[in-house]
CSV table of C-alpha atoms in Angstrom, one decimal:
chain,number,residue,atom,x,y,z
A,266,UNK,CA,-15.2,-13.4,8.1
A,267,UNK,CA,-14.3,-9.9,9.4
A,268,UNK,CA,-12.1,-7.0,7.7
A,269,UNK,CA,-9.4,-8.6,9.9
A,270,UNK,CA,-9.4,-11.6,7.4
A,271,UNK,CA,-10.4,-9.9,4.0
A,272,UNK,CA,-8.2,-7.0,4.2
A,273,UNK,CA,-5.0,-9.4,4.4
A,274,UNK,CA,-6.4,-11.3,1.9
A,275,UNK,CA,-6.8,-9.0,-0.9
A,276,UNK,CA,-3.1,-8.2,0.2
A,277,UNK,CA,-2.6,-11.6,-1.5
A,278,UNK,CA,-3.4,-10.2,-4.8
A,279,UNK,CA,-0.1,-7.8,-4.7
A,280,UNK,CA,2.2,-11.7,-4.7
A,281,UNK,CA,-0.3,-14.1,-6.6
A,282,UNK,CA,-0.3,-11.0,-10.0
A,283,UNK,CA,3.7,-10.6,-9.6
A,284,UNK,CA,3.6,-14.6,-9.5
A,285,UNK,CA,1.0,-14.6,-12.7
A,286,UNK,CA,2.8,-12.0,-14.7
A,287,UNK,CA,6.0,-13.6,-14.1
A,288,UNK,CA,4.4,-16.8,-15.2
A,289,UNK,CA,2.2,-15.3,-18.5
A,290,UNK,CA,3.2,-12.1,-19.2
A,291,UNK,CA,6.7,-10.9,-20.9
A,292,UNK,CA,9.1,-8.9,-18.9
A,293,UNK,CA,8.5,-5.9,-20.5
A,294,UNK,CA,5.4,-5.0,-18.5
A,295,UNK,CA,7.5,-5.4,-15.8
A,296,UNK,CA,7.1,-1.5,-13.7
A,297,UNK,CA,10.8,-1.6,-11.7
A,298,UNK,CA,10.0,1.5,-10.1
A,299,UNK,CA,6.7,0.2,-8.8
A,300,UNK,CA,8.2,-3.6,-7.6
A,301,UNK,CA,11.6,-2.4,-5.7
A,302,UNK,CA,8.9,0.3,-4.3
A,303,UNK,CA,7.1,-2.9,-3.2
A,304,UNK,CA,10.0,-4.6,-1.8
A,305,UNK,CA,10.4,-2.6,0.8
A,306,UNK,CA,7.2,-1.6,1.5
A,307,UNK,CA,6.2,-5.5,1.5
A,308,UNK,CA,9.3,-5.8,4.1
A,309,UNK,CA,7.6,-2.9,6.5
A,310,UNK,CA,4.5,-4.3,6.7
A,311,UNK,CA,5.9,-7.9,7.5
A,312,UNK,CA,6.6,-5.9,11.2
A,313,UNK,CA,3.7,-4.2,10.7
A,314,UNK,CA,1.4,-8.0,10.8
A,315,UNK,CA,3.6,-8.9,13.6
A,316,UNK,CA,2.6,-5.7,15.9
A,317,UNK,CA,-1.0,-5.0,15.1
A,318,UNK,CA,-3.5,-6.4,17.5
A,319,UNK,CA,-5.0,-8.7,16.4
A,320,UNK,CA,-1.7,-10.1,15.5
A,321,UNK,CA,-2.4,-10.8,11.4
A,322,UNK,CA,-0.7,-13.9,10.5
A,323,UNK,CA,-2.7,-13.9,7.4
A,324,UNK,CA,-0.9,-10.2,6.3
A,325,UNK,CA,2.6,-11.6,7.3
A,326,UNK,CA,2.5,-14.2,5.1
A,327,UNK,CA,1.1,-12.4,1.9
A,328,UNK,CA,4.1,-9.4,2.5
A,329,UNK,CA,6.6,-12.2,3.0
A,330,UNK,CA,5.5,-13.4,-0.4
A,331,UNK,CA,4.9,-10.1,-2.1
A,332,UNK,CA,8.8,-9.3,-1.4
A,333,UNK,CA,10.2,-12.7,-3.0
A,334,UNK,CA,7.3,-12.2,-6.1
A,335,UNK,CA,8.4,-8.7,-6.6
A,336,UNK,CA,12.5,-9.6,-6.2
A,337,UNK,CA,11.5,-12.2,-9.0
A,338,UNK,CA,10.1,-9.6,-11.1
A,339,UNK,CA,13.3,-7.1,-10.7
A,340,UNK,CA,15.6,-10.3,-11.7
A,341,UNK,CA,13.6,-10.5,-14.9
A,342,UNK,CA,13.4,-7.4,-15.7
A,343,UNK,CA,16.9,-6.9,-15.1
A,344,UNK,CA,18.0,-9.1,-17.4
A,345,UNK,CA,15.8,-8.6,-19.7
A,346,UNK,CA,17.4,-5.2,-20.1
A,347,UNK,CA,20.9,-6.7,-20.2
A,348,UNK,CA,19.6,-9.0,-23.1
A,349,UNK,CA,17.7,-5.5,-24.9
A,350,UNK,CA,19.5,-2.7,-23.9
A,351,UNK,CA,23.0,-3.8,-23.4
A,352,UNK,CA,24.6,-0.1,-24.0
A,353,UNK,CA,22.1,1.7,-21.3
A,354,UNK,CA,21.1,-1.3,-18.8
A,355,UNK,CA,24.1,-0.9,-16.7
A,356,UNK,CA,23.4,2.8,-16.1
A,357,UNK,CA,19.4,2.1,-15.5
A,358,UNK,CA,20.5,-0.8,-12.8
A,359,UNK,CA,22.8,1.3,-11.3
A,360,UNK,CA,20.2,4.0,-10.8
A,361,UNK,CA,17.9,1.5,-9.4
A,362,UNK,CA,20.3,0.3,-7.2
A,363,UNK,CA,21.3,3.9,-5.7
A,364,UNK,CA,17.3,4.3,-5.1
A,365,UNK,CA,17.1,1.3,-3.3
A,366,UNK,CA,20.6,1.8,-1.4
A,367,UNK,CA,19.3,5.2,-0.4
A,368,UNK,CA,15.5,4.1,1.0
A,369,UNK,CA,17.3,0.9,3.4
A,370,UNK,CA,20.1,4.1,4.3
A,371,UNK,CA,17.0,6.1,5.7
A,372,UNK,CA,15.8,3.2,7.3
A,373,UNK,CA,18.6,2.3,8.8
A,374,UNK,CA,19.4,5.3,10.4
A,375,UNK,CA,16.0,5.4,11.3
A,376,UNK,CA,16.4,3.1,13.5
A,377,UNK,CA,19.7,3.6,15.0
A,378,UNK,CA,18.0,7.2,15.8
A,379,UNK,CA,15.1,6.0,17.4
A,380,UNK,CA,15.1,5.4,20.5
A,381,UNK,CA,17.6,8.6,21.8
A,382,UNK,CA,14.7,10.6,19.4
A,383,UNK,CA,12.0,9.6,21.4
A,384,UNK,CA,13.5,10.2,24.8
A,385,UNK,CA,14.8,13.8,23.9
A,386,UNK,CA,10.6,14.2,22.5
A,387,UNK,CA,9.4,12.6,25.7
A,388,UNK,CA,12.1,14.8,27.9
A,389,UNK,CA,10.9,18.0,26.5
A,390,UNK,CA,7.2,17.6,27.3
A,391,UNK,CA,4.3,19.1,26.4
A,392,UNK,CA,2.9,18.4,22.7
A,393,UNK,CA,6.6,16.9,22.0
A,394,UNK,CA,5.9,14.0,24.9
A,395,UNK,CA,2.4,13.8,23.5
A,396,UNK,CA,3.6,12.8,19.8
A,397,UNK,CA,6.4,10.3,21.6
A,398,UNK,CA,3.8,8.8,23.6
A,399,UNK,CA,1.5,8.3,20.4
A,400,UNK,CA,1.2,4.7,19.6
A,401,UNK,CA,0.5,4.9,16.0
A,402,UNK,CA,3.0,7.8,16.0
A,403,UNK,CA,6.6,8.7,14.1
A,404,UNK,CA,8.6,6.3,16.2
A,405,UNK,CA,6.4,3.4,15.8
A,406,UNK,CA,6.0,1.0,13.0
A,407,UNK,CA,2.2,1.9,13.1
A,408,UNK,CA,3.3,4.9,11.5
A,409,UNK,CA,5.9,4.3,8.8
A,410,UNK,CA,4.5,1.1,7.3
A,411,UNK,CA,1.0,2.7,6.4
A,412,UNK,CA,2.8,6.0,5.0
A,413,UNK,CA,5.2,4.3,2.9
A,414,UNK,CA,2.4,3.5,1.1
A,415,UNK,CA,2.7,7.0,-0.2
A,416,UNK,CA,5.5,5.6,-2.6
A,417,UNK,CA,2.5,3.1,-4.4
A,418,UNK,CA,0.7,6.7,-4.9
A,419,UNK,CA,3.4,8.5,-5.5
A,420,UNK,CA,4.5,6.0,-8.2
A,421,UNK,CA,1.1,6.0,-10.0
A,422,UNK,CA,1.2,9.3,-10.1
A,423,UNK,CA,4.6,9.5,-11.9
A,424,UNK,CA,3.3,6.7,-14.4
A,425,UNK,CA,0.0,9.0,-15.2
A,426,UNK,CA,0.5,8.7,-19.0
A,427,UNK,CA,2.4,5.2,-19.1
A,428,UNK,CA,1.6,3.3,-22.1
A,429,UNK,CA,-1.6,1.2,-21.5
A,430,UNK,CA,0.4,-2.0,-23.2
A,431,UNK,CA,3.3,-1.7,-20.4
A,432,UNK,CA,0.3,-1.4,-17.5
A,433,UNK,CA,-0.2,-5.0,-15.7
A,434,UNK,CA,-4.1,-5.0,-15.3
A,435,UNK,CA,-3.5,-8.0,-12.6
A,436,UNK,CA,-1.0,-5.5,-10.5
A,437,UNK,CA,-3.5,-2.1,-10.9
A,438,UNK,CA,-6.4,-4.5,-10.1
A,439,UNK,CA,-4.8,-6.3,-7.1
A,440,UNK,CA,-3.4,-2.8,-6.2
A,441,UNK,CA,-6.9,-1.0,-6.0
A,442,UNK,CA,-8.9,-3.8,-4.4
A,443,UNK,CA,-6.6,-3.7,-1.2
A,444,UNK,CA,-6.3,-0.1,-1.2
A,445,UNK,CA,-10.4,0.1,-1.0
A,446,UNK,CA,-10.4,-2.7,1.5
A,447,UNK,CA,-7.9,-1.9,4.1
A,448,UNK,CA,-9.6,1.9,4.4
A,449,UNK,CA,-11.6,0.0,6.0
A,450,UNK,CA,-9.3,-2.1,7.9
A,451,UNK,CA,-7.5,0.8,9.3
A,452,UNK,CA,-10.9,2.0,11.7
A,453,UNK,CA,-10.5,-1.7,12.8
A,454,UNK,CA,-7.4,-2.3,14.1
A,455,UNK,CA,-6.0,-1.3,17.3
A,456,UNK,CA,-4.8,1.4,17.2
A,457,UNK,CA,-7.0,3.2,14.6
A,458,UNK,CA,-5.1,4.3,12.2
A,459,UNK,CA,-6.2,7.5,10.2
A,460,UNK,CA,-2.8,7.5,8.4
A,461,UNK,CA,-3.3,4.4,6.7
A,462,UNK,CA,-7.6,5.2,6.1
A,463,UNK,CA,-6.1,8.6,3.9
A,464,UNK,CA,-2.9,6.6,2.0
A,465,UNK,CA,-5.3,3.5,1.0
A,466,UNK,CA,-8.0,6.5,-0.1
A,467,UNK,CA,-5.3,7.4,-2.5
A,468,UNK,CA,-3.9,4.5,-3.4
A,469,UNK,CA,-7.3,3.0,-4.5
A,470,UNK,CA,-8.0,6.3,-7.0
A,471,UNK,CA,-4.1,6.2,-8.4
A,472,UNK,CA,-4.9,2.8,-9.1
A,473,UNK,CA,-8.5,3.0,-10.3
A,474,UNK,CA,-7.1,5.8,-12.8
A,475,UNK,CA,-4.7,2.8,-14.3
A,476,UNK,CA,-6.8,0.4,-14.6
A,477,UNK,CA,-10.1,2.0,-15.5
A,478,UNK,CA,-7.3,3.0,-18.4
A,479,UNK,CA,-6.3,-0.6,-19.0
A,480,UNK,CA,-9.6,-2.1,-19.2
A,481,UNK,CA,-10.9,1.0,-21.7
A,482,UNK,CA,-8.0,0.4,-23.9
A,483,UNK,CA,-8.0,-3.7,-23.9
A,484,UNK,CA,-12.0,-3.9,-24.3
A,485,UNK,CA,-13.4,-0.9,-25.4
């Protein structure tokens, strides 16, 4: 039982709390920010699993997961907001459409821009062929799927004072648990991966924040 194993395995807990909230809680926990944010990041790190080596079967699986549990969650939460808010939802679904619509534009173009990118980098020698020829560098999936885990931070950080009712402790606690476990992962893998050791460092504190928060407010 190696890191290999656990740290796609806490992974799990980002799909099985979606999957419990969705079946226990009411929509308005629901974070939409925080679960279209998961979406794609879920949908990087499906090609992540698939180019790591070891090759992690065990991680593609619980990302394919965590992007259908999370899609759930922005159904219900959409239409929750028709049923509540009927004046403003169109405008707030329209917003959280354009977010979305922008991040798979970047991606996109990303891609397209790849490949002539990194043969102008690797053309132009020196330190530019060096950051070309980096395997967990800017033109590799090694990169961008561990630092578009910023966007979990970066999310936490813009919920700082969210009400401790609307905060899902299965989410912050599944959230935290695989942020402390994969800084761990990322010194295992192949290649090391100090991008990912730093963005799980603070995920794991954005999250401890919320639900040292949650629990304080539920049971103290």
């Amino acid at each position: 039982m190696t890191t290999h194993f656990w740290g796609p395995v806490a992974n799990w807990g980002l799909s099985l709390s979606a999957i419990y909230d969705a079946n226990t809680k009411g929509p308005e926990i629901i974070n939409e920010r925080m679960s279209a944010t998961q979406v794609i990041y879920s949908g990087l790190f499906v090609r992540f699993a698939w180019c790591v080596q070891p090759r992690n079967y065990i991680l593609f699986g619980c990302h394919t997961a965590n992007v259908a549990a999370q899609g759930n969650q922005l159904r219900r939460w959409g239409d929750h907001k028709l049923k509540t808010e009927p004046d403003t939802a169109p405008a707030q679904l329209q917003s959280l459409s354009y977010l979305g619509g922008g991040a798979a534009a970047v991606l996109a173009a990303s891609l397209i821009a790849r490949k002539p990118l990194m043969s102008a980098f690797s053309n132009m020698g020196g330190p530019f062929a060096a950051v070309a020829a980096m395997p967990a560098g800017p033109f590799y999936i090694h990169f961008w799927a561990p630092n578009f885990k910023w966007a979990l931070s970066i999310n936490n950080i813009l919920d700082y004072n969210r009400p401790t009712e609307n905060i899902s402790l299965s989410m912050t606690s599944a959230m935290t648990l695989t942020g402390t476990i994969f800084m761990r992962w990322s010194f295992v893998i192949t290649p090391v991966n100090y991008s990912l050791f730093f963005v799980n460092l603070v995920l794991s504190t954005s999250s401890g924040y919320h639900l040292a928060r949650k629990i304080k407010a539920d049971y103290f």
